[in-house]
CSV table of C-alpha atoms and ligand atoms in Angstrom, one decimal:
chain,number,residue,atom,x,y,z
A,17,MET,CA,-90.4,-66.3,141.6
A,18,LYS,CA,-93.3,-68.3,143.6
A,19,LEU,CA,-94.7,-65.0,144.8
A,20,ILE,CA,-94.7,-62.9,141.8
A,21,PHE,CA,-96.8,-65.4,139.6
A,22,GLU,CA,-98.9,-65.6,143.3
A,23,GLN,CA,-99.5,-61.7,142.9
A,24,ASN,CA,-100.4,-61.5,139.7
A,25,VAL,CA,-102.6,-64.4,138.8
A,26,PRO,CA,-105.2,-61.9,136.6
A,27,GLY,CA,-108.2,-61.2,138.9
A,28,ARG,CA,-106.3,-61.5,142.1
A,29,GLN,CA,-105.0,-57.8,141.6
A,30,GLY,CA,-103.5,-56.0,144.4
A,31,PHE,CA,-103.4,-59.3,146.6
A,32,LYS,CA,-102.5,-58.6,149.8
A,33,LEU,CA,-100.3,-61.5,151.6
A,34,PRO,CA,-101.4,-62.3,154.8
A,35,GLU,CA,-98.9,-61.4,157.0
A,36,SER,CA,-97.2,-64.5,158.7
A,37,ASP,CA,-96.0,-65.2,155.9
A,38,VAL,CA,-94.1,-61.6,155.3
A,39,PRO,CA,-90.4,-62.0,155.9
A,40,VAL,CA,-90.2,-58.6,158.5
A,41,ASN,CA,-87.2,-57.6,160.5
A,42,ALA,CA,-87.8,-56.6,163.5
A,43,SER,CA,-85.1,-54.4,164.0
A,44,LEU,CA,-86.0,-52.4,160.5
A,45,ASP,CA,-87.3,-49.1,161.1
A,46,SER,CA,-91.0,-48.8,160.7
A,47,LYS,CA,-90.2,-46.5,157.6
A,48,TYR,CA,-88.4,-48.5,155.7
A,49,LEU,CA,-91.0,-50.9,155.2
A,50,ARG,CA,-93.5,-51.5,152.6
A,51,GLN,CA,-97.3,-51.0,152.7
A,52,ASP,CA,-98.4,-52.0,150.4
A,53,ALA,CA,-97.5,-55.5,148.1
A,54,ALA,CA,-94.9,-55.3,145.7
A,55,ARG,CA,-96.1,-54.3,141.7
A,56,PHE,CA,-94.7,-57.0,139.7
A,57,PRO,CA,-95.6,-56.7,135.7
A,58,GLU,CA,-99.0,-58.6,135.2
A,59,VAL,CA,-97.6,-61.4,132.8
A,60,SER,CA,-98.4,-64.5,131.8
A,61,GLU,CA,-96.2,-67.8,131.5
A,62,LEU,CA,-96.6,-67.4,128.1
A,63,ASP,CA,-95.0,-63.9,128.4
A,64,VAL,CA,-92.4,-64.5,130.4
A,65,VAL,CA,-91.2,-67.3,128.1
A,66,ARG,CA,-91.7,-65.4,124.8
A,67,HIS,CA,-90.1,-62.3,126.5
A,68,PHE,CA,-87.3,-64.0,127.4
A,69,THR,CA,-86.6,-65.6,124.4
A,70,ARG,CA,-86.6,-62.8,122.1
A,71,LEU,CA,-83.8,-61.6,124.6
A,72,SER,CA,-82.2,-64.5,124.3
A,73,ARG,CA,-82.2,-63.7,120.1
A,74,LEU,CA,-80.3,-60.5,120.2
A,75,ASN,CA,-77.7,-61.9,122.5
A,76,PHE,CA,-75.4,-63.8,119.9
A,77,SER,CA,-74.1,-66.4,121.6
A,78,LEU,CA,-71.7,-69.7,120.0
A,79,ASP,CA,-74.6,-71.7,120.1
A,80,ALA,CA,-75.1,-70.3,116.9
A,81,ASN,CA,-72.3,-69.2,115.0
A,82,ILE,CA,-69.1,-68.7,114.6
A,83,TYR,CA,-67.4,-66.0,117.1
A,84,PRO,CA,-63.4,-65.9,115.8
A,85,LEU,CA,-62.9,-63.4,118.5
A,86,GLY,CA,-58.7,-62.2,118.0
A,87,SER,CA,-57.7,-63.0,121.6
A,88,CYS,CA,-60.5,-64.5,123.4
A,89,THR,CA,-60.4,-67.8,122.4
A,90,MET,CA,-64.4,-68.2,122.2
A,91,LYS,CA,-64.3,-72.6,121.3
A,92,TYR,CA,-67.5,-74.5,121.7
A,93,ASN,CA,-67.9,-75.7,125.6
A,94,PRO,CA,-69.2,-79.0,125.3
A,95,LYS,CA,-72.7,-79.3,127.9
A,96,PHE,CA,-71.1,-82.1,129.7
A,97,THR,CA,-69.1,-79.8,131.5
A,98,GLU,CA,-72.0,-77.5,132.1
A,99,LYS,CA,-73.8,-80.7,133.4
A,100,ALA,CA,-70.7,-81.8,136.3
A,101,ALA,CA,-70.9,-78.1,137.1
A,102,GLY,CA,-74.7,-78.6,137.6
A,103,MET,CA,-74.6,-81.8,139.7
A,104,PRO,CA,-76.5,-80.7,143.3
A,105,GLY,CA,-73.2,-82.6,145.1
A,106,PHE,CA,-71.1,-80.4,144.1
A,107,ALA,CA,-73.8,-76.8,142.9
A,108,ASP,CA,-75.8,-77.3,146.6
A,109,LEU,CA,-72.1,-77.3,148.5
A,110,HIS,CA,-72.0,-74.3,150.5
A,111,PRO,CA,-69.2,-72.5,150.7
A,112,LEU,CA,-68.2,-72.5,154.3
A,113,LEU,CA,-68.7,-76.1,155.1
A,114,PRO,CA,-65.4,-76.6,155.1
A,115,GLN,CA,-65.2,-74.5,157.6
A,116,LEU,CA,-67.6,-75.9,160.4
A,117,LYS,CA,-67.0,-77.8,162.9
A,118,GLY,CA,-67.4,-81.9,161.0
A,119,GLY,CA,-68.0,-80.1,157.8
A,120,GLU,CA,-64.9,-80.7,155.7
A,121,ARG,CA,-66.2,-84.7,155.2
A,122,TYR,CA,-68.8,-83.4,153.6
A,123,VAL,CA,-66.7,-81.6,151.0
A,124,GLN,CA,-63.6,-83.9,150.3
A,125,GLY,CA,-65.5,-85.4,146.4
A,126,ALA,CA,-65.0,-81.0,146.1
A,127,LEU,CA,-61.6,-80.7,147.7
A,128,GLU,CA,-60.6,-83.5,145.7
A,129,VAL,CA,-61.7,-82.0,142.4
A,130,LEU,CA,-59.5,-78.9,144.0
A,131,TYR,CA,-56.6,-80.4,144.5
A,132,ASP,CA,-56.6,-83.0,141.6
A,133,THR,CA,-57.6,-79.1,139.4
A,134,GLU,CA,-53.9,-78.0,140.5
A,135,ARG,CA,-51.6,-81.1,140.1
A,136,TRP,CA,-53.1,-81.2,136.2
A,137,LEU,CA,-52.6,-77.6,135.5
A,138,GLY,CA,-48.7,-78.1,138.1
A,139,GLU,CA,-48.9,-80.8,134.5
A,140,ILE,CA,-49.7,-78.8,131.8
A,141,THR,CA,-47.3,-76.0,132.2
A,142,GLY,CA,-44.5,-76.8,134.7
A,143,MET,CA,-44.6,-75.6,137.1
A,144,LYS,CA,-45.0,-77.0,140.9
A,145,ALA,CA,-48.3,-75.5,142.5
A,146,PHE,CA,-51.3,-73.3,141.3
A,147,THR,CA,-53.4,-71.5,143.1
A,148,LEU,CA,-57.0,-71.4,141.6
A,149,GLN,CA,-58.4,-68.9,143.4
A,150,PRO,CA,-57.8,-65.7,141.1
A,151,LEU,CA,-61.4,-64.5,139.5
A,152,ALA,CA,-60.3,-63.6,136.3
A,153,GLY,CA,-56.8,-63.5,134.3
A,154,ALA,CA,-56.0,-60.2,134.8
A,155,HIS,CA,-56.8,-61.2,138.7
A,156,GLY,CA,-54.0,-63.2,137.8
A,157,GLU,CA,-51.8,-61.2,136.7
A,158,LEU,CA,-51.9,-59.0,139.7
A,159,THR,CA,-51.6,-62.3,142.3
A,160,GLY,CA,-48.7,-63.4,140.4
A,161,ILE,CA,-46.7,-59.4,140.8
A,162,MET,CA,-47.5,-60.0,143.9
A,163,LEU,CA,-46.3,-63.0,144.4
A,164,MET,CA,-43.6,-61.6,142.2
A,165,ALA,CA,-43.2,-58.6,145.0
A,166,ALA,CA,-43.0,-61.2,147.9
A,167,TYR,CA,-40.3,-63.0,145.9
A,168,HIS,CA,-38.4,-59.8,146.6
A,169,LYS,CA,-38.6,-58.7,149.2
A,170,ALA,CA,-37.9,-62.2,151.3
A,171,ARG,CA,-34.4,-61.2,149.6
A,172,GLY,CA,-34.1,-57.6,150.3
A,173,ASN,CA,-34.1,-56.8,146.4
A,174,ASN,CA,-34.1,-53.6,145.4
A,175,LYS,CA,-37.1,-53.1,142.6
A,176,LYS,CA,-38.9,-50.7,141.1
A,177,TYR,CA,-39.8,-52.1,137.4
A,178,ILE,CA,-41.3,-54.7,135.2
A,179,ILE,CA,-41.0,-55.4,131.5
A,180,ILE,CA,-43.9,-55.6,129.5
A,181,PRO,CA,-44.0,-55.8,125.3
A,182,ASP,CA,-45.9,-53.5,123.5
A,183,SER,CA,-47.7,-56.1,122.1
A,184,ALA,CA,-49.6,-57.2,125.7
A,185,HIS,CA,-52.6,-57.2,126.6
A,186,GLY,CA,-53.8,-54.4,128.3
A,187,THR,CA,-54.0,-56.4,131.7
A,188,ASN,CA,-50.4,-56.5,132.1
A,189,PRO,CA,-49.6,-53.0,132.2
A,190,ALA,CA,-52.6,-52.2,134.8
A,191,SER,CA,-51.6,-55.3,137.1
A,192,ALA,CA,-47.8,-54.3,137.4
A,193,ALA,CA,-48.8,-51.1,137.9
A,194,VAL,CA,-52.2,-51.5,140.6
A,195,ALA,CA,-49.0,-54.0,142.2
A,196,GLY,CA,-46.7,-51.0,142.8
A,197,TYR,CA,-44.2,-51.3,139.4
A,198,GLN,CA,-43.6,-48.9,137.2
A,199,ILE,CA,-43.9,-49.8,133.8
A,200,ILE,CA,-40.8,-50.2,131.1
A,201,SER,CA,-42.1,-50.8,127.1
A,202,VAL,CA,-39.7,-52.7,125.2
A,203,PRO,CA,-40.7,-52.5,121.4
A,204,SER,CA,-41.9,-55.1,119.2
A,205,ASP,CA,-39.9,-55.8,116.0
A,206,LYS,CA,-40.7,-56.9,112.4
A,207,LYS,CA,-41.2,-60.5,112.6
A,208,GLY,CA,-43.3,-59.4,115.8
A,209,GLY,CA,-41.4,-61.1,118.6
A,210,MET,CA,-39.8,-58.7,121.3
A,211,ASP,CA,-36.7,-56.3,120.0
A,212,ILE,CA,-34.0,-58.1,122.0
A,213,ALA,CA,-31.6,-55.1,121.9
A,214,LYS,CA,-33.8,-53.4,123.0
A,215,LEU,CA,-34.7,-55.3,126.3
A,216,LYS,CA,-30.9,-55.6,126.6
A,217,ALA,CA,-30.7,-51.5,126.6
A,218,VAL,CA,-33.2,-51.3,129.9
A,219,LEU,CA,-32.8,-54.2,131.8
A,220,THR,CA,-30.8,-53.1,135.2
A,221,ASP,CA,-30.8,-54.3,139.0
A,222,GLU,CA,-33.7,-52.6,139.2
A,223,VAL,CA,-35.9,-55.1,137.0
A,224,ALA,CA,-38.2,-56.8,139.1
A,225,GLY,CA,-39.5,-59.8,136.0
A,226,LEU,CA,-40.4,-59.0,133.0
A,227,MET,CA,-45.1,-60.1,131.7
A,228,MET,CA,-44.5,-62.3,128.0
A,229,THR,CA,-47.4,-63.8,126.7
A,230,CYS,CA,-46.3,-66.6,124.0
A,231,PRO,CA,-47.7,-66.8,121.3
A,232,ASP,CA,-47.7,-62.1,121.3
A,233,THR,CA,-51.3,-61.6,120.8
A,234,HIS,CA,-49.4,-61.2,117.4
A,235,GLY,CA,-50.0,-64.7,117.4
A,236,VAL,CA,-46.6,-65.8,116.8
A,237,PHE,CA,-44.6,-67.3,118.8
A,238,ASN,CA,-41.4,-66.0,120.4
A,239,SER,CA,-39.1,-67.6,119.5
A,240,SER,CA,-35.6,-66.4,121.6
A,241,ILE,CA,-37.5,-66.9,125.5
A,242,SER,CA,-34.6,-68.8,126.6
A,243,GLU,CA,-32.7,-66.4,125.2
A,244,ILE,CA,-35.3,-63.6,127.2
A,245,SER,CA,-35.6,-65.8,130.1
A,246,ARG,CA,-31.7,-65.8,131.3
A,247,LEU,CA,-31.3,-62.3,130.6
A,248,ILE,CA,-34.1,-61.4,133.0
A,249,HIS,CA,-32.7,-64.4,135.3
A,250,ALA,CA,-29.4,-62.5,135.2
A,251,VAL,CA,-30.9,-59.3,137.3
A,252,ASP,CA,-32.4,-62.0,139.6
A,253,GLY,CA,-35.6,-60.9,138.1
A,254,LEU,CA,-38.8,-63.4,137.8
A,255,MET,CA,-40.7,-64.5,134.3
A,256,TYR,CA,-43.8,-64.0,134.3
A,257,TYR,CA,-45.9,-66.3,131.7
A,258,ASP,CA,-49.6,-64.5,130.2
A,259,GLY,CA,-51.0,-68.2,129.4
A,260,ALA,CA,-54.7,-66.8,128.7
A,261,ASN,CA,-53.7,-67.7,124.8
A,262,LEU,CA,-52.4,-71.1,126.3
A,263,ASN,CA,-54.5,-72.3,123.8
A,264,ALA,CA,-51.8,-72.4,120.5
A,265,THR,CA,-49.4,-74.0,122.9
A,266,LEU,CA,-51.2,-77.1,125.1
A,267,GLY,CA,-50.2,-80.3,125.5
A,268,ARG,CA,-47.2,-79.7,123.5
A,269,CYS,CA,-45.1,-76.9,125.2
A,270,ARG,CA,-44.4,-75.9,128.9
A,271,PRO,CA,-43.8,-72.9,130.1
A,272,GLY,CA,-42.2,-74.5,133.1
A,273,ASP,CA,-39.3,-76.0,130.7
A,274,VAL,CA,-38.5,-72.4,129.0
A,275,GLY,CA,-37.2,-70.7,132.0
A,276,PHE,CA,-41.2,-69.3,132.8
A,277,ASP,CA,-41.3,-69.1,137.2
A,278,LEU,CA,-45.0,-67.4,137.1
A,279,VAL,CA,-47.8,-68.6,135.1
A,280,HIS,CA,-51.3,-67.6,134.9
A,281,LEU,CA,-54.4,-69.0,133.3
A,282,ASN,CA,-58.0,-68.4,131.8
A,283,LEU,CA,-59.6,-71.7,132.6
A,284,HIS,CA,-62.5,-69.3,131.2
A,285,LYS,CA,-60.3,-69.2,127.7
A,286,THR,CA,-58.6,-72.9,127.4
A,287,PHE,CA,-60.7,-75.1,129.1
A,288,ALA,CA,-63.9,-74.9,128.0
A,289,THR,CA,-66.3,-71.8,130.3
A,290,PRO,CA,-68.7,-70.3,128.5
A,291,HIS,CA,-67.4,-66.3,128.9
A,292,GLY,CA,-67.7,-63.2,127.2
A,293,GLY,CA,-69.6,-59.6,128.7
A,294,GLY,CA,-67.8,-59.9,132.3
A,295,GLY,CA,-67.3,-62.7,133.7
A,296,PRO,CA,-67.4,-65.1,134.9
A,297,GLY,CA,-63.4,-66.1,134.7
A,298,SER,CA,-60.7,-68.5,136.5
A,299,GLY,CA,-57.5,-67.5,136.0
A,300,PRO,CA,-55.4,-70.0,137.9
A,301,VAL,CA,-51.9,-69.4,138.8
A,302,GLY,CA,-49.0,-71.7,139.2
A,303,VAL,CA,-45.3,-71.3,140.3
A,304,THR,CA,-42.0,-72.9,140.7
A,305,ALA,CA,-40.8,-74.8,143.6
A,306,ARG,CA,-39.0,-71.2,145.1
A,307,LEU,CA,-42.3,-68.8,145.2
A,308,GLU,CA,-44.4,-71.7,146.2
A,309,LYS,CA,-44.6,-70.5,150.3
A,310,PHE,CA,-46.0,-67.0,148.7
A,311,LEU,CA,-48.7,-68.3,147.3
A,312,PRO,CA,-52.1,-67.5,148.7
A,313,VAL,CA,-54.4,-68.8,151.5
A,314,SER,CA,-56.2,-71.4,152.1
A,315,ARG,CA,-54.4,-74.4,149.9
A,316,VAL,CA,-55.6,-77.8,149.5
A,317,VAL,CA,-53.4,-80.8,150.6
A,318,LYS,CA,-53.9,-84.1,150.7
A,319,ARG,CA,-53.2,-85.7,154.5
A,320,ALA,CA,-51.3,-89.2,154.8
A,321,ASP,CA,-54.7,-90.9,155.0
A,322,GLY,CA,-55.5,-89.8,151.5
A,323,SER,CA,-58.0,-87.0,153.0
A,324,PHE,CA,-58.6,-83.5,151.6
A,325,ALA,CA,-58.2,-80.4,153.3
A,326,LEU,CA,-57.9,-76.5,153.5
A,327,ASP,CA,-54.6,-75.3,155.0
A,328,TYR,CA,-54.3,-72.2,156.2
A,329,ASP,CA,-51.4,-71.8,158.0
A,330,ARG,CA,-48.9,-70.6,155.7
A,331,PRO,CA,-46.8,-67.7,157.8
A,332,ASP,CA,-45.5,-66.3,153.6
A,333,SER,CA,-48.5,-66.3,151.9
A,334,ILE,CA,-49.3,-63.2,150.7
A,335,GLY,CA,-52.7,-63.2,151.7
A,336,TYR,CA,-56.3,-63.6,150.7
A,337,ILE,CA,-57.1,-63.0,147.0
A,338,ALA,CA,-60.7,-64.4,147.0
A,339,SER,CA,-63.3,-65.1,149.5
A,340,PHE,CA,-63.9,-68.6,149.4
A,341,TYR,CA,-61.4,-70.7,147.0
A,342,GLY,CA,-62.5,-69.9,143.8
A,343,ASN,CA,-64.8,-69.3,141.5
A,344,PHE,CA,-65.7,-73.5,141.9
A,345,GLY,CA,-68.3,-73.7,139.4
A,346,ILE,CA,-65.9,-73.2,136.6
A,347,ILE,CA,-62.8,-74.6,137.9
A,348,LEU,CA,-65.9,-77.9,137.9
A,349,ARG,CA,-66.1,-77.0,134.0
A,350,ALA,CA,-62.6,-77.3,133.7
A,351,TYR,CA,-61.8,-80.6,135.5
A,352,ALA,CA,-64.5,-82.0,133.7
A,353,TYR,CA,-63.2,-80.5,130.0
A,354,MET,CA,-59.6,-81.9,130.9
A,355,LEU,CA,-61.1,-85.4,132.0
A,356,LEU,CA,-63.4,-85.9,128.6
A,357,LEU,CA,-60.8,-84.8,126.8
A,358,GLY,CA,-58.0,-86.7,128.6
A,359,GLY,CA,-53.7,-85.7,126.9
A,360,ASP,CA,-54.0,-86.2,123.6
A,361,GLY,CA,-57.3,-84.5,123.8
A,362,LEU,CA,-55.6,-82.3,125.1
A,363,LYS,CA,-52.8,-82.0,122.2
A,364,ALA,CA,-54.9,-82.0,119.5
A,365,THR,CA,-57.1,-78.4,121.1
A,366,SER,CA,-53.9,-77.1,120.1
A,367,ASP,CA,-53.1,-78.6,116.7
A,368,HIS,CA,-56.4,-77.9,115.2
A,369,ALA,CA,-56.6,-74.6,116.9
A,370,VAL,CA,-53.3,-73.8,114.9
A,371,LEU,CA,-54.4,-75.2,111.8
A,372,ASN,CA,-57.5,-73.3,111.9
A,373,ALA,CA,-55.8,-70.1,112.1
A,374,ASN,CA,-53.3,-70.9,109.4
A,375,TYR,CA,-55.5,-71.9,106.5
A,376,LEU,CA,-58.0,-69.1,107.4
A,377,MET,CA,-55.0,-66.5,107.3
A,378,HIS,CA,-53.6,-68.4,104.1
A,379,ARG,CA,-56.8,-68.1,102.0
A,380,LEU,CA,-57.2,-64.6,103.0
A,381,LYS,CA,-53.9,-63.6,102.5
A,382,LYS,CA,-54.6,-62.4,98.7
A,383,ASN,CA,-57.6,-60.2,100.1
A,384,TYR,CA,-56.4,-58.6,103.7
A,385,GLN,CA,-52.7,-57.7,103.9
A,386,VAL,CA,-51.9,-60.0,106.8
A,387,ALA,CA,-49.5,-58.3,109.6
A,388,PHE,CA,-46.7,-60.6,109.8
A,389,ASP,CA,-46.2,-63.2,106.9
A,390,ARG,CA,-44.9,-66.0,108.4
A,391,ILE,CA,-46.6,-68.9,110.2
A,392,CYS,CA,-48.7,-68.3,112.6
A,393,MET,CA,-50.0,-69.5,115.8
A,394,HIS,CA,-53.6,-70.0,117.7
A,395,GLU,CA,-54.9,-66.9,115.9
A,396,CYS,CA,-53.8,-64.4,112.5
A,397,LEU,CA,-53.5,-60.6,112.1
A,398,PHE,CA,-54.7,-59.0,109.2
A,399,SER,CA,-54.9,-55.2,108.7
A,400,ALA,CA,-57.8,-53.5,106.4
A,401,SER,CA,-54.6,-51.3,105.3
A,402,ARG,CA,-55.7,-51.6,102.2
A,403,GLN,CA,-59.5,-51.8,102.3
A,404,THR,CA,-58.8,-48.5,104.3
A,405,ALA,CA,-57.3,-46.9,101.4
A,406,LEU,CA,-60.9,-47.1,99.8
A,407,GLY,CA,-62.2,-45.2,102.2
A,408,VAL,CA,-63.6,-48.7,104.1
A,409,HIS,CA,-61.7,-49.4,107.6
A,410,ALA,CA,-61.3,-52.3,109.8
A,411,ILE,CA,-64.6,-51.8,111.7
A,412,ASP,CA,-66.7,-51.5,108.9
A,413,ILE,CA,-65.8,-54.9,107.9
A,414,ALA,CA,-66.3,-55.7,111.5
A,415,LYS,CA,-70.3,-54.2,111.1
A,416,CYS,CA,-70.6,-55.3,108.0
A,417,LEU,CA,-69.9,-59.4,108.9
A,418,ILE,CA,-72.6,-59.0,111.9
A,419,ASP,CA,-75.6,-58.8,109.0
A,420,GLN,CA,-74.0,-62.1,107.6
A,421,GLY,CA,-74.9,-63.4,111.3
A,422,ILE,CA,-71.1,-63.7,112.7
A,423,HIS,CA,-69.4,-62.5,115.2
A,424,PRO,CA,-66.7,-59.6,114.0
A,425,PRO,CA,-63.5,-61.1,114.7
A,426,THR,CA,-61.4,-58.0,117.0
A,427,VAL,CA,-60.5,-54.7,115.9
A,428,TYR,CA,-58.1,-52.2,116.3
A,429,PHE,CA,-55.6,-54.0,118.6
A,430,PRO,CA,-53.4,-54.7,119.3
A,431,LEU,CA,-52.1,-51.3,118.6
A,432,THR,CA,-49.2,-52.2,117.9
A,433,VAL,CA,-50.9,-52.2,114.0
A,434,LYS,CA,-52.8,-50.3,111.9
A,435,GLU,CA,-56.5,-51.6,111.2
A,436,ALA,CA,-55.8,-53.8,112.8
A,437,ILE,CA,-58.3,-57.2,112.4
A,438,MET,CA,-57.4,-60.1,115.0
A,439,VAL,CA,-59.1,-63.6,113.9
A,440,GLU,CA,-59.2,-66.7,116.0
A,441,PRO,CA,-61.2,-69.4,114.9
A,442,THR,CA,-60.7,-71.8,117.9
A,443,GLU,CA,-60.5,-76.3,116.8
A,444,THR,CA,-64.2,-76.0,117.5
A,445,GLU,CA,-65.3,-74.6,114.2
A,446,SER,CA,-65.8,-77.5,110.9
A,447,ARG,CA,-63.9,-76.3,108.0
A,448,GLU,CA,-67.2,-76.0,106.4
A,449,THR,CA,-67.9,-73.1,109.0
A,450,LEU,CA,-63.8,-71.9,108.6
A,451,ASP,CA,-65.3,-71.7,104.7
A,452,LEU,CA,-68.4,-69.8,105.0
A,453,PHE,CA,-66.7,-67.4,107.4
A,454,VAL,CA,-64.0,-66.8,104.6
A,455,ASP,CA,-66.3,-65.8,101.9
A,456,ALA,CA,-68.0,-62.9,104.3
A,457,MET,CA,-64.6,-61.4,104.4
A,458,ILE,CA,-64.0,-62.3,100.3
A,459,GLU,CA,-67.6,-60.8,99.5
A,460,ALA,CA,-66.3,-57.6,102.2
A,461,ASP,CA,-63.1,-56.6,100.3
A,462,ALA,CA,-65.6,-57.1,96.8
A,463,LEU,CA,-67.7,-55.3,98.0
A,464,ALA,CA,-65.1,-52.5,99.4
A,465,ARG,CA,-63.9,-52.4,95.8
A,466,THR,CA,-67.5,-51.4,94.1
A,467,ASN,CA,-69.3,-49.5,96.5
A,468,PRO,CA,-67.4,-48.2,99.8
A,469,ALA,CA,-70.0,-46.4,100.8
A,470,ALA,CA,-72.4,-49.2,101.6
A,471,PHE,CA,-70.7,-49.6,104.4
A,472,HIS,CA,-71.7,-46.6,106.4
A,473,ASP,CA,-75.0,-48.7,106.8
A,474,PHE,CA,-73.8,-52.1,108.7
A,475,PRO,CA,-75.3,-53.3,110.4
A,476,ARG,CA,-78.4,-53.6,109.4
A,477,THR,CA,-80.0,-56.1,110.8
A,478,MET,CA,-79.5,-54.8,114.0
A,479,PRO,CA,-81.8,-53.4,117.0
A,480,ILE,CA,-78.8,-51.1,118.2
A,481,SER,CA,-76.5,-50.3,114.6
A,482,ARG,CA,-73.3,-48.3,115.8
A,483,PRO,CA,-73.8,-46.5,119.0
A,484,ASP,CA,-71.2,-45.2,120.8
A,485,GLU,CA,-69.8,-47.6,122.6
A,486,THR,CA,-67.5,-45.7,125.2
A,487,LYS,CA,-71.1,-44.0,126.4
A,488,ALA,CA,-72.8,-46.8,126.4
A,489,ALA,CA,-70.0,-48.4,129.1
A,490,ARG,CA,-70.6,-45.5,130.9
A,491,GLU,CA,-74.0,-45.0,130.9
A,492,MET,CA,-75.3,-48.3,130.4
A,493,ASN,CA,-79.6,-48.2,129.9
A,494,VAL,CA,-81.1,-51.2,130.7
A,495,ASN,CA,-84.0,-50.8,129.9
A,496,PHE,CA,-83.6,-50.6,126.5
A,497,PHE,CA,-85.3,-53.4,125.2
A,498,ALA,CA,-87.9,-53.6,128.2
A,499,PRO,CA,-91.6,-53.0,126.2
A,500,THR,CA,-92.6,-49.1,126.9
A,501,ALA,CA,-97.0,-50.7,127.1
B,605,PLP,C1,-58.0,-62.6,127.7
B,605,PLP,C2,-56.9,-62.2,128.8
B,605,PLP,C3,-56.1,-61.2,129.2
B,605,PLP,C4,-57.3,-60.7,130.8
B,605,PLP,O1,-57.7,-61.8,131.0
B,605,PLP,P1,-59.7,-61.2,131.6
B,605,PLP,O2,-59.7,-63.2,132.5
B,605,PLP,O3,-60.1,-60.8,130.5
B,605,PLP,O4,-58.8,-60.1,133.2
B,605,PLP,C5,-55.2,-61.4,129.8
B,605,PLP,N1,-53.7,-61.4,128.3
B,605,PLP,C6,-54.0,-61.7,127.8
B,605,PLP,C7,-53.1,-62.2,127.0
B,605,PLP,C8,-55.6,-62.6,126.9
B,605,PLP,O5,-56.2,-62.6,126.3
């Protein structure tokens, strides 16, 4: 940044850096070297401030308004966790330090954070050991399925299939397929849970395991887990718990106690890390004792003298799945979050998350069709089927909410429910904010009855209204907002 401003102060256009200040790599062919100073835009500090402030306003943020995006747990992230992650003693560490001779003593604090986080997550989930390395939920799934494969290989099992309910997050079948398995999809029953009869029908000795989200993406807690788990274990299969929805059960129910062998958690959902737009994330994987030896390297260990070290000597390990030790900044935020809330605070988190979702479901029930009419967990699932009959679809309601300053809920997911609208308020929203959301939804329903055509123009307040989202993702134009002068 310093160079940019030095070169561009008014009156110093064309200013060339003294030769000695330009870092020239002698091994680079001269035809690749720049002959003139780089041309940066001519801007004052004020212009820069305004540019970024303007951009930040275009970016929807939880710091400004409710973000009830189902399946994403967009909760408020306490600023305290940001402070912890920014502490120079952590932030300035070089990731190679632990491997340098004598470097270990400089990273004892960081290793202790990793060690304690693993233990605390183990306590929360009822798992024997954790790896903090996976860099996202999907990466945790892949790691988990690779651990499953290592387990079966070591036992000489010939397994081909992973069973996944049809309500699962799309990453589940993708991860299982990348790890080399074929997918068997099992349909949901009328109450939103897994259809046990259909599960029994596909169960054979070639089943490696079952991936399950609980509560699932219907926002429903599956009360047949113990039975499902017994069925899977009977064919020497393993139970995989997709813990991305842990915000519903944190401190209330431990996957390890109900028969799961592996879990992944999304620290960036349940444990308060800013996320969205693709990252950064952290998807730690926990396992029961019989799978521990397969965990990725390195492992943090505590020596008899109380000091911490990294252990790479793990002959049965599936190997490296990420560089260094995972997304350390995210792990640090989760650590700070757990310290901040304590055991009772974490328990209160899921209590309030579930209460808030049920409050929304109850208040919106008259206006919107509920997908499953039963107590929901941390998110509630509606269908815009009544509004669709009037020509207004889930996407139209979502776009209408944008003009109210509200981030839309998730729409058209899960795929098992037509015109799905999936609302996850999280525990950090107040009663007042929930009521504002309810009012906006009720208003949208009223408008659908009186003037359905109005919906075609929403949103009216955004620079882009209704992009072709697939095209926008594939042919991204990041210069769209750049000043054209
Ligand atoms: C978010 C989510 C995932 C994937 O997590 P990423 O960090 O986005 O890869 C998997 N399963 C469920 C149920 C989720 O909600």
